[in-house]
């Protein structure tokens, strides 16, 4: 091995513990800037166990283990997006963990499919980390799904917040949303909790999961409670034989891109609710539209 290669290896090995004076000065400067600067926040849409009431909600909060800094995510409200549908992953290895009934929202290309997401204002440093350790095949897309600002499935404060940033004339906008990347053989279509006369079928994690598990009252049977987990576990176990059979079958159908209705998803010209906002900016918007946000 040449001496050049050995030197490079040595630099890589000791990179974490040894810095040249110039690099150390730059590191100290960056550290000071980071620690004194105001956190920036972005709005993201999640659907599943990252929501309030479920065991993985803490993953939306930013925590710096070195400094102890802790920045909580803030729930903004619910928002409806078309061309999306919730599925439950009944992968056999997870059936022993009923509270981890893993959802995945897939883009279907069908205007009639709609999913109601939970929107959170999250420290931008936590956005990517939120999915680390999440179940397989999940991702985030910045503008594929369009938040429908005039739909009854979107809370008024969500529409007001978006229009405060983008303008009153907007009826929809792109938003950073968690989606599934592939329809696995173990995916079960979630039952819609609402079906409208215009063909719209609305899924949402909490209500659709309750319907799937035949939980009649989510007030008396809250998410992650023993009764909730038992009902979900029983419903998932009932699907186990059909899921195992489906996963043993060869894929017979070709995978073709969905022919989505024009305007169903975002384009390069789509307005995006993705601006990074300082805490003071978030508070100013909240005050202007008359809502209370703990930022």
JSON list of N, CA, C and O in Angstrom, two decimals, residues 9 62 72 91 108-109 128 149 163 192 210 216 253 263 265 293:
[
{"chain": "A", "resi": 9, "resn": "UNK", "atom": "N", "xyz": [-5.84, 7.25, 4.84]},
{"chain": "A", "resi": 9, "resn": "UNK", "atom": "CA", "xyz": [-6.53, 6.41, 5.82]},
{"chain": "A", "resi": 9, "resn": "UNK", "atom": "C", "xyz": [-6.38, 6.98, 7.22]},
{"chain": "A", "resi": 9, "resn": "UNK", "atom": "O", "xyz": [-7.32, 7.00, 8.01]},
{"chain": "A", "resi": 62, "resn": "UNK", "atom": "N", "xyz": [-37.54, 17.78, 18.24]},
{"chain": "A", "resi": 62, "resn": "UNK", "atom": "CA", "xyz": [-36.09, 17.84, 18.08]},
{"chain": "A", "resi": 62, "resn": "UNK", "atom": "C", "xyz": [-35.41, 17.83, 19.43]},
{"chain": "A", "resi": 62, "resn": "UNK", "atom": "O", "xyz": [-35.77, 18.59, 20.34]},
{"chain": "A", "resi": 72, "resn": "UNK", "atom": "N", "xyz": [-40.24, 21.14, 20.78]},
{"chain": "A", "resi": 72, "resn": "UNK", "atom": "CA", "xyz": [-41.42, 20.32, 20.52]},
{"chain": "A", "resi": 72, "resn": "UNK", "atom": "C", "xyz": [-42.06, 20.68, 19.19]},
{"chain": "A", "resi": 72, "resn": "UNK", "atom": "O", "xyz": [-42.11, 21.84, 18.80]},
{"chain": "A", "resi": 91, "resn": "UNK", "atom": "N", "xyz": [-47.55, -7.17, 7.67]},
{"chain": "A", "resi": 91, "resn": "UNK", "atom": "CA", "xyz": [-46.37, -8.04, 7.55]},
{"chain": "A", "resi": 91, "resn": "UNK", "atom": "C", "xyz": [-46.30, -8.96, 8.76]},
{"chain": "A", "resi": 91, "resn": "UNK", "atom": "O", "xyz": [-46.36, -8.49, 9.90]},
{"chain": "A", "resi": 108, "resn": "UNK", "atom": "N", "xyz": [-52.44, 6.98, -5.53]},
{"chain": "A", "resi": 108, "resn": "UNK", "atom": "CA", "xyz": [-53.22, 6.06, -6.35]},
{"chain": "A", "resi": 108, "resn": "UNK", "atom": "C", "xyz": [-53.52, 6.58, -7.74]},
{"chain": "A", "resi": 108, "resn": "UNK", "atom": "O", "xyz": [-53.89, 5.81, -8.63]},
{"chain": "A", "resi": 109, "resn": "UNK", "atom": "N", "xyz": [-53.42, 7.90, -7.95]},
{"chain": "A", "resi": 109, "resn": "UNK", "atom": "CA", "xyz": [-53.78, 8.47, -9.23]},
{"chain": "A", "resi": 109, "resn": "UNK", "atom": "C", "xyz": [-55.28, 8.64, -9.40]},
{"chain": "A", "resi": 109, "resn": "UNK", "atom": "O", "xyz": [-55.75, 9.06, -10.46]},
{"chain": "A", "resi": 128, "resn": "UNK", "atom": "N", "xyz": [-35.98, 15.20, 8.63]},
{"chain": "A", "resi": 128, "resn": "UNK", "atom": "CA", "xyz": [-35.42, 13.95, 8.11]},
{"chain": "A", "resi": 128, "resn": "UNK", "atom": "C", "xyz": [-35.34, 12.89, 9.19]},
{"chain": "A", "resi": 128, "resn": "UNK", "atom": "O", "xyz": [-35.65, 11.72, 8.96]},
{"chain": "A", "resi": 149, "resn": "UNK", "atom": "N", "xyz": [-57.40, 23.44, 0.47]},
{"chain": "A", "resi": 149, "resn": "UNK", "atom": "CA", "xyz": [-57.69, 24.45, 1.49]},
{"chain": "A", "resi": 149, "resn": "UNK", "atom": "C", "xyz": [-59.18, 24.70, 1.68]},
{"chain": "A", "resi": 149, "resn": "UNK", "atom": "O", "xyz": [-59.59, 25.17, 2.74]},
{"chain": "A", "resi": 163, "resn": "UNK", "atom": "N", "xyz": [-52.85, 30.32, 3.76]},
{"chain": "A", "resi": 163, "resn": "UNK", "atom": "CA", "xyz": [-53.15, 31.53, 2.99]},
{"chain": "A", "resi": 163, "resn": "UNK", "atom": "C", "xyz": [-52.41, 32.75, 3.54]},
{"chain": "A", "resi": 163, "resn": "UNK", "atom": "O", "xyz": [-52.11, 33.69, 2.79]},
{"chain": "A", "resi": 192, "resn": "UNK", "atom": "N", "xyz": [-62.47, 3.44, 4.22]},
{"chain": "A", "resi": 192, "resn": "UNK", "atom": "CA", "xyz": [-62.70, 4.88, 4.34]},
{"chain": "A", "resi": 192, "resn": "UNK", "atom": "C", "xyz": [-63.61, 5.17, 5.52]},
{"chain": "A", "resi": 192, "resn": "UNK", "atom": "O", "xyz": [-64.55, 4.42, 5.78]},
{"chain": "A", "resi": 210, "resn": "UNK", "atom": "N", "xyz": [-59.69, 2.39, 13.50]},
{"chain": "A", "resi": 210, "resn": "UNK", "atom": "CA", "xyz": [-60.77, 2.02, 14.41]},
{"chain": "A", "resi": 210, "resn": "UNK", "atom": "C", "xyz": [-61.85, 1.24, 13.67]},
{"chain": "A", "resi": 210, "resn": "UNK", "atom": "O", "xyz": [-62.39, 0.25, 14.19]},
{"chain": "A", "resi": 216, "resn": "UNK", "atom": "N", "xyz": [-65.83, 0.77, 18.13]},
{"chain": "A", "resi": 216, "resn": "UNK", "atom": "CA", "xyz": [-67.00, 1.63, 17.93]},
{"chain": "A", "resi": 216, "resn": "UNK", "atom": "C", "xyz": [-66.81, 3.04, 18.46]},
{"chain": "A", "resi": 216, "resn": "UNK", "atom": "O", "xyz": [-67.33, 4.00, 17.90]},
{"chain": "A", "resi": 253, "resn": "UNK", "atom": "N", "xyz": [-49.36, -9.03, -12.49]},
{"chain": "A", "resi": 253, "resn": "UNK", "atom": "CA", "xyz": [-49.67, -7.80, -13.21]},
{"chain": "A", "resi": 253, "resn": "UNK", "atom": "C", "xyz": [-48.43, -6.93, -13.37]},
{"chain": "A", "resi": 253, "resn": "UNK", "atom": "O", "xyz": [-47.59, -6.85, -12.49]},
{"chain": "A", "resi": 263, "resn": "UNK", "atom": "N", "xyz": [-53.70, 17.93, -12.81]},
{"chain": "A", "resi": 263, "resn": "UNK", "atom": "CA", "xyz": [-53.86, 18.80, -11.67]},
{"chain": "A", "resi": 263, "resn": "UNK", "atom": "C", "xyz": [-54.03, 18.09, -10.35]},
{"chain": "A", "resi": 263, "resn": "UNK", "atom": "O", "xyz": [-54.17, 18.74, -9.31]},
{"chain": "A", "resi": 265, "resn": "UNK", "atom": "N", "xyz": [-51.80, 16.18, -8.80]},
{"chain": "A", "resi": 265, "resn": "UNK", "atom": "CA", "xyz": [-50.57, 16.28, -8.03]},
{"chain": "A", "resi": 265, "resn": "UNK", "atom": "C", "xyz": [-49.81, 17.57, -8.39]},
{"chain": "A", "resi": 265, "resn": "UNK", "atom": "O", "xyz": [-50.15, 18.27, -9.33]},
{"chain": "A", "resi": 293, "resn": "UNK", "atom": "N", "xyz": [-50.79, 28.97, 19.09]},
{"chain": "A", "resi": 293, "resn": "UNK", "atom": "CA", "xyz": [-49.80, 27.94, 18.83]},
{"chain": "A", "resi": 293, "resn": "UNK", "atom": "C", "xyz": [-48.68, 28.05, 19.86]},
{"chain": "A", "resi": 293, "resn": "UNK", "atom": "O", "xyz": [-48.16, 29.14, 20.08]}
]
